[in-house]
Coordinates of C-alpha atoms in Angstrom, one line a residue:
M237 CA -58.1 16.7 -71.3
R238 CA -59.7 19.3 -73.4
E239 CA -63.3 18.6 -74.6
T240 CA -63.7 18.0 -78.2
D241 CA -66.4 19.7 -80.3
P242 CA -69.6 18.0 -80.3
G243 CA -70.2 15.3 -83.0
V244 CA -66.4 15.0 -83.6
K245 CA -65.0 11.5 -82.9
K246 CA -61.8 11.4 -80.6
T247 CA -58.8 9.1 -81.9
H248 CA -55.6 10.3 -80.0
N249 CA -54.6 11.8 -76.7
C250 CA -52.4 14.2 -78.2
D251 CA -53.0 18.0 -78.5
V252 CA -50.1 20.2 -79.7
T253 CA -50.1 24.4 -79.1
S254 CA -48.7 26.1 -82.1
D255 CA -47.0 29.4 -81.6
H256 CA -47.4 30.3 -85.1
Q257 CA -49.9 33.1 -86.0
L258 CA -52.5 31.7 -88.6
N259 CA -53.9 34.4 -90.7
G260 CA -53.2 37.1 -88.1
L261 CA -56.0 35.8 -86.1
G262 CA -53.9 34.9 -83.0
S263 CA -52.3 32.0 -81.4
K264 CA -54.5 28.8 -82.0
T265 CA -54.6 25.2 -81.3
V266 CA -53.7 22.7 -83.9
D267 CA -55.7 19.5 -82.7
L268 CA -53.8 16.5 -83.5
G269 CA -56.2 14.5 -81.9
V270 CA -59.4 15.1 -83.4
V271 CA -60.7 14.3 -86.9
P272 CA -64.0 15.5 -88.5
S273 CA -66.0 12.8 -90.4
L274 CA -65.4 13.3 -94.2
K275 CA -69.1 12.5 -94.7
S276 CA -70.7 15.1 -92.2
P277 CA -70.6 18.7 -92.4
A278 CA -67.5 20.5 -91.2
K279 CA -67.6 21.8 -87.7
L280 CA -67.3 25.4 -87.2
D281 CA -64.9 26.9 -84.6
P282 CA -66.8 29.4 -82.5
E283 CA -63.4 31.0 -81.6
K284 CA -63.4 32.2 -85.4
G285 CA -66.8 32.9 -86.2
S286 CA -69.0 31.6 -88.7
N287 CA -66.7 31.4 -91.6
S288 CA -63.8 29.3 -90.3
E289 CA -63.5 25.6 -90.2
K290 CA -61.2 22.9 -89.1
A291 CA -60.3 20.3 -91.7
D292 CA -57.9 17.6 -92.3
F293 CA -55.8 17.2 -95.5
E294 CA -58.6 15.5 -97.4
R295 CA -61.2 18.0 -96.6
A296 CA -58.6 20.8 -97.1
I297 CA -57.7 19.9 -100.6
E298 CA -61.4 19.2 -101.6
L299 CA -62.1 22.7 -100.3
T300 CA -59.4 24.5 -102.8
G301 CA -61.7 23.2 -105.9
Y302 CA -60.3 21.5 -108.8
G303 CA -59.2 23.8 -111.8
R304 CA -56.4 25.5 -113.1
F305 CA -53.9 25.1 -110.7
H306 CA -54.3 21.4 -110.8
Y307 CA -54.1 21.4 -114.5
M308 CA -50.9 23.6 -114.6
L309 CA -49.7 20.9 -112.0
L310 CA -50.4 18.0 -114.4
A311 CA -48.6 20.0 -117.2
V312 CA -45.5 20.5 -115.2
C313 CA -45.4 17.0 -113.3
G314 CA -46.3 15.4 -116.8
L315 CA -43.2 17.3 -118.4
V316 CA -41.1 16.0 -115.5
S317 CA -42.2 12.7 -116.5
T318 CA -41.9 12.8 -120.1
S319 CA -38.3 14.4 -120.0
E320 CA -37.6 11.2 -117.5
E321 CA -38.8 8.9 -120.3
M322 CA -37.2 10.8 -123.2
D323 CA -33.8 10.7 -121.5
V324 CA -34.1 7.0 -120.6
I325 CA -35.6 5.6 -123.9
S326 CA -33.1 7.7 -126.0
M327 CA -30.2 5.2 -125.8
S328 CA -32.3 2.6 -127.7
F329 CA -32.3 4.9 -130.7
I330 CA -28.7 6.2 -130.4
L331 CA -27.3 2.4 -130.5
P332 CA -27.5 1.5 -133.8
S333 CA -26.0 4.8 -135.1
A334 CA -23.4 5.2 -132.6
Q335 CA -22.0 1.7 -133.0
C336 CA -19.4 3.0 -135.4
D337 CA -18.3 6.1 -133.6
L338 CA -18.3 4.3 -130.1
E339 CA -17.0 0.7 -131.3
L340 CA -20.0 -0.9 -129.9
T341 CA -20.5 -4.9 -129.7
T342 CA -23.9 -6.4 -128.6
Q343 CA -22.3 -6.9 -125.2
T344 CA -21.1 -3.1 -124.9
K345 CA -24.5 -2.0 -126.3
G346 CA -26.4 -3.8 -123.5
W347 CA -24.0 -2.3 -120.7
L348 CA -25.0 1.5 -122.5
N349 CA -28.5 0.6 -122.1
S350 CA -27.8 -0.5 -118.4
I351 CA -25.5 2.4 -117.3
I352 CA -28.4 4.7 -117.0
F353 CA -30.2 2.3 -114.7
I354 CA -27.0 1.6 -112.5
G355 CA -27.0 5.5 -112.0
M356 CA -30.7 5.4 -111.4
M357 CA -30.3 2.6 -108.8
V358 CA -27.7 4.9 -106.9
G359 CA -29.7 8.2 -107.2
A360 CA -33.4 6.9 -106.4
Y361 CA -32.7 6.3 -103.0
A362 CA -30.5 9.2 -102.5
W363 CA -32.9 11.7 -104.0
G364 CA -35.9 10.1 -102.4
S365 CA -34.7 10.3 -99.0
V366 CA -33.5 13.7 -99.5
A367 CA -36.6 14.6 -100.5
D368 CA -38.5 13.1 -97.5
S369 CA -36.3 15.3 -95.4
L370 CA -35.8 18.9 -97.4
G371 CA -38.9 18.7 -99.5
R372 CA -40.1 17.8 -102.9
K373 CA -39.7 21.3 -104.9
R374 CA -36.1 21.8 -104.4
V375 CA -34.9 18.3 -105.0
L376 CA -36.9 18.2 -108.3
I377 CA -35.4 21.7 -109.3
A378 CA -31.6 20.2 -108.6
I379 CA -32.5 16.9 -110.4
S380 CA -33.4 18.7 -113.4
I381 CA -30.6 21.0 -113.7
V382 CA -28.0 18.1 -113.1
N383 CA -29.8 16.0 -115.6
A384 CA -29.7 18.5 -118.4
L385 CA -26.2 19.3 -117.9
A386 CA -25.0 15.6 -117.9
I387 CA -26.9 15.1 -121.4
V388 CA -25.3 18.0 -122.9
A389 CA -22.1 16.8 -121.7
S390 CA -22.7 13.1 -123.0
S391 CA -23.4 14.6 -126.5
F392 CA -19.9 15.9 -126.6
S393 CA -18.1 12.7 -125.4
Q394 CA -15.6 11.2 -128.1
N395 CA -15.3 7.7 -126.5
Y396 CA -17.2 4.9 -125.0
E397 CA -15.7 5.4 -121.5
L398 CA -16.5 9.2 -121.2
F399 CA -19.8 8.6 -122.9
M400 CA -20.6 6.1 -120.0
L401 CA -19.6 8.1 -117.3
F402 CA -21.9 11.0 -118.3
R403 CA -24.8 8.6 -118.8
F404 CA -24.2 7.3 -115.4
I405 CA -24.5 11.0 -113.8
N406 CA -27.4 11.3 -116.1
G407 CA -29.1 8.3 -114.7
A408 CA -28.1 9.3 -110.9
A409 CA -30.1 12.4 -111.6
L410 CA -33.1 10.7 -113.2
G411 CA -33.1 8.2 -110.4
G412 CA -34.6 10.7 -108.2
S413 CA -37.0 12.1 -110.7
G414 CA -39.5 9.5 -110.7
P415 CA -40.0 8.7 -106.9
V416 CA -40.1 12.4 -106.0
I417 CA -42.4 13.6 -108.8
W418 CA -44.8 11.0 -108.2
S419 CA -44.9 11.7 -104.6
Y420 CA -45.2 15.4 -105.2
F421 CA -48.0 15.0 -107.7
A422 CA -50.0 12.8 -105.5
E423 CA -49.8 14.8 -102.7
F424 CA -52.1 17.8 -104.4
Q425 CA -54.6 15.2 -105.3
P426 CA -58.1 14.6 -103.7
K427 CA -59.0 10.9 -103.1
K428 CA -61.7 11.0 -105.7
R429 CA -59.4 12.1 -108.4
R430 CA -56.2 10.6 -107.5
G431 CA -56.1 7.5 -109.5
A432 CA -57.4 9.1 -112.7
M433 CA -54.7 12.0 -112.4
L434 CA -52.0 9.7 -111.5
S435 CA -52.9 7.6 -114.6
F436 CA -53.0 10.8 -116.8
M437 CA -49.6 11.4 -115.6
A438 CA -48.4 7.8 -116.7
A439 CA -49.6 9.0 -120.2
F440 CA -47.0 11.3 -120.2
W441 CA -44.4 8.4 -120.4
T442 CA -46.1 7.5 -123.6
L443 CA -45.7 11.0 -124.8
G444 CA -42.1 10.8 -123.9
N445 CA -41.8 7.6 -126.0
L446 CA -43.5 9.3 -129.0
F447 CA -41.3 12.4 -129.0
V448 CA -38.1 10.4 -128.7
A449 CA -39.2 8.3 -131.6
G450 CA -40.4 11.2 -133.7
L451 CA -37.0 13.4 -133.2
A452 CA -35.0 10.4 -133.6
W453 CA -36.9 9.8 -137.0
V454 CA -36.5 13.5 -138.0
I455 CA -32.7 14.0 -136.8
I456 CA -30.7 10.8 -136.9
P457 CA -31.3 9.6 -140.4
S458 CA -30.7 13.4 -141.7
E459 CA -26.9 13.1 -141.2
I460 CA -26.6 16.5 -139.9
G461 CA -23.1 17.7 -138.2
G462 CA -20.0 16.3 -139.1
A463 CA -16.4 16.1 -138.1
Y464 CA -14.1 19.0 -137.3
G465 CA -10.6 17.7 -137.1
G466 CA -10.6 14.8 -134.7
F467 CA -14.0 16.2 -133.2
V468 CA -17.2 14.5 -134.2
Y469 CA -20.4 15.9 -133.8
N470 CA -22.8 13.9 -135.9
S471 CA -26.6 13.6 -136.1
W472 CA -27.2 11.1 -133.3
R473 CA -25.2 13.4 -130.8
I474 CA -27.4 16.8 -132.0
F475 CA -30.4 14.3 -131.0
L476 CA -28.7 13.8 -127.7
L477 CA -28.5 17.7 -127.2
V478 CA -32.1 18.3 -128.1
M479 CA -33.0 15.7 -125.3
S480 CA -31.6 18.2 -123.0
I481 CA -34.2 20.8 -123.6
P482 CA -37.0 19.4 -121.6
S483 CA -34.9 19.1 -118.6
F484 CA -33.8 22.9 -118.7
L485 CA -37.6 23.9 -119.1
V486 CA -38.9 21.7 -116.3
A487 CA -36.2 23.6 -113.8
A488 CA -37.7 26.9 -114.8
L489 CA -41.3 25.8 -114.6
L490 CA -41.0 24.1 -111.1
F491 CA -40.1 27.5 -109.5
L492 CA -43.7 28.5 -110.3
L493 CA -45.3 25.7 -107.8
P494 CA -45.4 25.6 -104.3
E495 CA -44.3 22.6 -101.9
S496 CA -46.4 19.8 -101.4
P497 CA -49.0 20.8 -98.6
K498 CA -49.2 17.0 -97.6
F499 CA -45.5 17.2 -96.9
L500 CA -45.6 20.5 -95.1
I501 CA -48.4 19.3 -92.7
T502 CA -46.1 15.9 -92.2
T503 CA -43.5 18.3 -91.2
G504 CA -45.4 20.4 -88.8
R505 CA -45.6 23.5 -91.1
H506 CA -49.3 23.9 -90.8
D507 CA -49.4 27.6 -91.2
K508 CA -47.2 27.1 -94.7
A509 CA -49.4 24.3 -95.6
L510 CA -52.5 26.7 -95.2
E511 CA -51.0 29.4 -97.2
V512 CA -50.7 26.8 -100.2
F513 CA -54.3 25.7 -99.8
K514 CA -55.2 29.3 -99.9
G515 CA -53.1 29.7 -103.2
I516 CA -54.6 26.8 -104.7
Y517 CA -58.3 27.7 -103.9
M518 CA -57.5 31.3 -105.4
M519 CA -56.3 29.9 -108.4
N520 CA -59.1 27.4 -109.1
T521 CA -61.9 29.6 -108.0
G522 CA -60.9 33.0 -108.9
K523 CA -61.9 34.1 -105.5
D524 CA -59.8 36.0 -102.8
K525 CA -57.8 33.7 -100.8
E526 CA -59.0 34.9 -97.6
L527 CA -62.3 33.6 -98.4
Y528 CA -61.0 29.9 -98.1
P529 CA -63.1 28.2 -95.5
V530 CA -60.2 26.6 -93.8
K531 CA -58.5 28.4 -91.0
Q532 CA -57.0 25.4 -89.0
I533 CA -55.6 22.2 -90.0
L534 CA -56.3 19.0 -88.3
V535 CA -54.0 15.9 -88.5
D536 CA -55.5 12.4 -88.2
D537 CA -52.4 10.8 -87.8
P538 CA -50.1 12.3 -85.3
I539 CA -47.8 9.0 -84.9
H540 CA -46.1 10.0 -88.5
V541 CA -46.3 13.8 -88.1
R542 CA -44.0 16.3 -86.0
P543 CA -45.8 19.0 -84.3
E544 CA -44.8 22.6 -85.0
K545 CA -43.5 23.2 -81.6
Q546 CA -41.1 20.3 -81.9
V547 CA -40.0 21.6 -85.5
D548 CA -39.4 25.1 -84.2
L549 CA -37.1 23.4 -81.6
E550 CA -35.2 21.4 -84.0
T551 CA -34.5 24.4 -86.3
K552 CA -33.0 26.0 -83.1
E553 CA -30.8 23.2 -82.4
Q554 CA -27.2 24.0 -83.3
K555 CA -26.4 20.8 -85.5
S556 CA -26.2 21.2 -89.2
K557 CA -28.8 20.7 -91.9
L558 CA -26.6 18.2 -93.3
R559 CA -26.5 16.1 -90.0
R560 CA -30.4 16.5 -89.5
M561 CA -30.9 15.4 -93.5
L562 CA -28.6 12.4 -92.7
S563 CA -30.5 11.6 -89.6
D564 CA -33.9 11.7 -91.2
I565 CA -32.6 9.5 -94.2
V566 CA -31.8 6.7 -91.7
E567 CA -34.7 7.0 -89.8
H568 CA -37.0 7.0 -92.8
S569 CA -35.0 3.9 -94.0
K570 CA -35.2 1.8 -91.0
E571 CA -39.0 2.4 -90.8
L572 CA -39.5 1.0 -94.1
F573 CA -38.1 -2.5 -93.2
V574 CA -39.9 -2.9 -89.8
P575 CA -43.8 -4.3 -89.5
P576 CA -46.2 -3.1 -90.7
I577 CA -44.6 -1.1 -93.6
L578 CA -42.1 -4.0 -94.2
K579 CA -44.4 -6.2 -96.2
F580 CA -45.4 -3.3 -98.5
T581 CA -41.8 -2.7 -98.9
A582 CA -40.8 -6.1 -99.9
I583 CA -43.9 -6.5 -102.2
S584 CA -43.1 -3.3 -104.0
I585 CA -39.6 -4.1 -104.5
T586 CA -40.5 -7.6 -105.9
I587 CA -43.3 -6.2 -108.2
N588 CA -41.1 -3.5 -109.5
F589 CA -38.2 -5.8 -109.9
T590 CA -39.8 -8.4 -112.3
F591 CA -42.2 -5.7 -113.9
H592 CA -39.2 -3.7 -115.2
I593 CA -37.0 -6.3 -116.2
G594 CA -39.9 -6.7 -118.9
Y595 CA -40.7 -3.3 -119.6
Y596 CA -36.9 -2.0 -120.0
G597 CA -35.4 -5.4 -121.0
L598 CA -37.6 -5.6 -124.0
M599 CA -38.8 -2.1 -124.9
M600 CA -35.1 -0.7 -125.2
W601 CA -34.1 -3.2 -127.6
F602 CA -36.9 -3.0 -130.1
P603 CA -35.1 -0.5 -132.0
E604 CA -32.4 -2.8 -132.5
M605 CA -34.6 -5.7 -133.3
F606 CA -36.2 -3.4 -136.2
N607 CA -32.9 -2.6 -137.5
R608 CA -32.0 -6.5 -137.4
F609 CA -35.0 -7.7 -139.2
D610 CA -34.8 -4.5 -141.6
E611 CA -31.0 -5.8 -142.6
W612 CA -32.3 -9.3 -143.0
S613 CA -35.3 -8.2 -145.3
R614 CA -33.0 -6.0 -147.6
T615 CA -30.3 -8.8 -148.1
H616 CA -32.8 -11.8 -148.4
D617 CA -35.7 -10.2 -150.4
N618 CA -38.1 -10.2 -147.4
A619 CA -37.6 -13.9 -146.7
E620 CA -39.3 -15.3 -143.9
A621 CA -37.3 -15.7 -140.7
D622 CA -37.8 -15.9 -136.9
I623 CA -35.9 -13.4 -134.6
C624 CA -33.1 -16.3 -133.8
Q625 CA -32.5 -16.6 -137.5
V626 CA -32.1 -13.0 -138.0
T627 CA -29.8 -12.7 -134.9
A628 CA -27.7 -15.2 -136.2
Y629 CA -27.3 -13.6 -139.7
V630 CA -26.7 -10.2 -138.3
T631 CA -24.1 -11.3 -135.7
R632 CA -22.0 -13.8 -137.9
Q633 CA -22.5 -12.2 -141.8
G634 CA -24.2 -8.8 -141.2
S635 CA -23.2 -5.5 -140.0
H636 CA -22.6 -6.8 -136.5
S637 CA -19.8 -9.1 -137.6
D638 CA -16.3 -8.8 -137.0
E639 CA -15.4 -8.8 -140.5
A640 CA -18.1 -6.5 -142.0
M641 CA -17.6 -2.8 -142.5
C642 CA -19.4 -0.9 -140.0
D643 CA -22.5 0.9 -141.1
S644 CA -23.9 3.6 -138.9
H645 CA -26.6 4.6 -141.6
I646 CA -30.0 3.6 -140.4
R647 CA -33.1 3.6 -142.6
G648 CA -36.0 5.8 -141.8
D649 CA -38.3 2.6 -141.6
V650 CA -36.8 1.6 -138.6
F651 CA -37.7 4.4 -136.6
M652 CA -41.1 4.6 -138.1
D653 CA -41.4 1.1 -136.8
S654 CA -40.3 2.5 -133.5
L655 CA -42.9 5.3 -133.5
I656 CA -45.7 2.9 -134.3
T657 CA -44.9 0.7 -131.4
V658 CA -44.7 3.8 -129.0
A659 CA -48.0 5.2 -130.4
A660 CA -49.6 1.7 -129.8
A661 CA -49.5 2.7 -125.8
L662 CA -51.9 5.9 -126.5
P663 CA -55.2 3.8 -126.4
S664 CA -54.4 1.7 -123.2
N665 CA -53.1 5.2 -121.3
I666 CA -56.7 6.7 -122.2
F667 CA -58.3 3.3 -120.8
A668 CA -56.4 3.5 -117.7
V669 CA -57.2 7.3 -116.9
L670 CA -60.9 6.2 -117.7
G671 CA -61.0 3.0 -115.8
M672 CA -58.1 3.3 -113.1
D673 CA -60.7 4.3 -110.5
K674 CA -63.5 2.4 -111.5
L675 CA -61.7 -1.0 -112.0
G676 CA -58.9 -0.8 -109.8
R677 CA -55.1 -0.7 -109.8
K678 CA -54.8 -4.4 -109.3
F679 CA -57.1 -5.5 -112.0
F680 CA -54.9 -3.4 -114.4
L681 CA -51.8 -4.4 -113.0
V682 CA -52.8 -8.3 -113.3
F683 CA -54.3 -7.8 -116.8
A684 CA -51.1 -6.0 -118.0
T685 CA -48.5 -8.2 -116.8
F686 CA -50.4 -11.4 -118.1
S687 CA -50.9 -9.9 -121.6
A688 CA -47.3 -8.6 -121.7
G689 CA -46.0 -12.0 -120.7
L690 CA -48.1 -13.4 -123.6
C691 CA -46.6 -11.0 -125.9
S692 CA -42.9 -11.6 -125.0
G693 CA -43.2 -15.5 -125.4
A694 CA -45.1 -14.9 -128.7
M695 CA -42.0 -13.0 -130.0
Y696 CA -40.2 -16.3 -130.5
F697 CA -42.7 -17.1 -133.2
V698 CA -42.7 -14.2 -135.4
Y699 CA -41.2 -14.9 -138.7
N700 CA -41.1 -11.6 -140.5
K701 CA -40.7 -7.9 -139.8
T702 CA -44.6 -7.2 -140.0
N703 CA -45.3 -9.9 -137.2
N704 CA -42.4 -8.5 -135.0
L705 CA -43.8 -4.9 -135.4
I706 CA -47.4 -6.2 -134.5
V707 CA -46.1 -8.2 -131.3
S708 CA -44.0 -5.3 -130.4
A709 CA -46.9 -2.8 -130.5
V710 CA -49.4 -4.7 -128.5
F711 CA -46.7 -5.5 -125.9
S712 CA -45.7 -1.7 -125.7
S713 CA -49.5 -1.0 -125.2
V714 CA -50.4 -3.4 -122.3
I715 CA -47.3 -2.7 -120.5
S716 CA -47.9 0.9 -120.8
C717 CA -51.3 0.1 -119.1
G718 CA -49.5 -1.8 -116.6
N719 CA -46.8 1.0 -115.6
A720 CA -49.9 3.2 -115.0
S721 CA -51.5 1.1 -112.5
L722 CA -48.0 0.1 -111.0
D723 CA -46.9 3.8 -110.3
C724 CA -50.5 4.4 -108.6
L725 CA -50.5 1.4 -106.5
I726 CA -47.0 1.8 -105.2
T727 CA -47.1 5.8 -104.8
E728 CA -50.5 5.0 -102.5
V729 CA -49.5 2.1 -100.5
F730 CA -46.7 4.4 -98.4
P731 CA -47.5 7.2 -95.9
T732 CA -46.5 10.5 -96.6
N733 CA -43.5 10.6 -94.2
L734 CA -42.0 7.9 -95.9
R735 CA -43.5 8.1 -99.4
A736 CA -40.6 9.5 -101.6
T737 CA -38.0 6.9 -99.7
G738 CA -40.4 3.8 -100.1
V739 CA -41.0 4.7 -103.9
A740 CA -37.3 5.3 -104.4
I741 CA -36.3 2.0 -103.0
S742 CA -39.1 0.2 -105.2
M743 CA -37.4 2.4 -108.1
V744 CA -34.1 0.9 -107.0
A745 CA -35.5 -2.7 -107.4
A746 CA -37.0 -1.3 -110.9
R747 CA -33.7 0.0 -112.1
L748 CA -31.6 -3.2 -111.0
G749 CA -34.5 -5.1 -113.4
G750 CA -33.8 -2.7 -115.8
I751 CA -29.8 -3.5 -115.7
I752 CA -30.6 -7.2 -115.5
G753 CA -33.1 -7.2 -118.1
N754 CA -30.8 -5.4 -120.8
V755 CA -27.6 -7.2 -119.6
V756 CA -29.2 -10.8 -119.6
I757 CA -31.0 -10.1 -123.0
A758 CA -27.7 -8.8 -124.7
A759 CA -25.5 -11.8 -123.3
L760 CA -28.4 -14.4 -124.6
L761 CA -29.7 -12.7 -127.4
D762 CA -26.8 -14.0 -129.9
S763 CA -25.9 -16.8 -127.8
Y764 CA -28.9 -18.6 -126.9
C765 CA -31.6 -16.6 -128.5
P766 CA -35.1 -18.3 -127.4
A767 CA -34.2 -17.6 -123.5
P768 CA -34.7 -13.6 -123.2
T769 CA -38.3 -13.7 -124.5
F770 CA -39.7 -16.8 -122.1
I771 CA -37.6 -15.5 -119.2
V772 CA -39.2 -12.2 -119.6
A773 CA -42.7 -13.8 -119.9
V774 CA -42.5 -15.9 -116.7
L775 CA -41.2 -13.0 -114.7
L776 CA -43.8 -10.6 -115.9
A777 CA -46.8 -12.8 -115.1
G778 CA -45.4 -14.0 -111.9
G779 CA -44.6 -10.8 -110.8
G780 CA -47.8 -9.3 -111.4
L781 CA -49.8 -11.7 -109.0
M782 CA -47.7 -10.3 -106.2
C783 CA -50.0 -7.2 -106.0
I784 CA -52.9 -9.2 -104.5
F785 CA -51.2 -9.4 -101.3
L786 CA -51.0 -5.3 -101.0
P787 CA -54.0 -3.4 -99.9
N788 CA -56.7 -1.8 -102.1
T789 CA -55.9 2.0 -102.4
T790 CA -58.6 3.0 -104.8
R791 CA -60.4 6.0 -103.6
T792 CA -58.8 6.1 -100.2
A793 CA -57.2 8.6 -98.5
L794 CA -53.6 9.2 -98.6
K795 CA -52.1 8.1 -95.2

């Protein structure tokens, strides 16, 4: 047994010799069995002189500093989240205008809202598993390109069936965006800043909502475009085309970023991880990358890490990359459903399912409800009515009735109400950024789910469009805060080698919640109005309590 440096705690009997050349200094040893205390000064390696240091991931990322690289990373990853939310929520703004072109009923609107979640449910697991096998960056680029092309194709679709097909493909691409981008972003963050920065990135979802509402307000009521023979390309289709621009931009910007160093370490590529750390150090400090003090990466959990030698042997094997990838996907999936990870998997699935029934189940229907209240107010001289009376009128005698002439013109007031609703989430996002690492993920999640549940129940008691707007805005604010804390908690609870797959499976549950929320609300809203709001209220409050069974991840090192 090789002796360890004095003062360094031994944790495992596992040493692996690397054949790689680290920084031109000759063949060195990567100790998988020793971990320096993060609270004590780093130990110097006498073989490398006074300017070299051994460090684990947390110490290595701290020594890169915090500056330009991390802010550029936030901008690009934030744009990915913004793009994802824009694509998901855009359908809610299209539905009132597209009801004539695509001959939509309340039920088919529900399925159009849901089809993207069906695609996301399929894509989340597949993309997340591939990202844990092939890496985060390449998968994100592929996702962005497929997503952009699907949006463009859907804007040219002339019938309901073809539109549904491209929205499904759109969803299948988006399904991988969430789990992969959150894993990617988190794996560049030091533990002291991770909660705040993940909350900061969650705020980009709110920006996505704002951009969608603003663009919908400007483009859709303008009635630009027109019909060319039998081909129709009107304003809501042009709005969709504009939605594809962020995805094309994201695909280009991702080429500027490196692969996750945490992922590289976990897959045994320590030399490549070290080069990433050097590049981050150079960008953050403005100093030469060779001045970066870390020369050797230590691994504190060799159980979940493949040594470099093993990786080299695997790459020399004759079996195809596809077979290796499929083998990794199956192995990662199995590990999520055996103790001790099984507990985290089950709870994260439950929380995501109940939370997103409320989040997407109601948020996707707000523009539709604003439009219904607006129609009631115009035809009844602003008379008071609750949500059930308004819905009954619109479906039996208004624009949704079989006898009425279809009217796809939507007043700008509807889009302004939507813009106010999503803007209400900005203060809560700021609160989450400032308090996530102080008050903790669990506090925010319980507070948000209970408050959102109360708002959902209160929607039954609104009696005019102003009341509806106020309750909707409060719901948007608190649910956005809960979304930030949920994303932080679920991202941190899984170990690195299973993170993207674990988050992906949680996202599958989230998308299933979005599907059920939209289909159930569509089915019950017209036939039994009070049910949707109270169902959502109970599920939100109950699901939020499940987080108390998860470990505290605030200011802790990533596994």
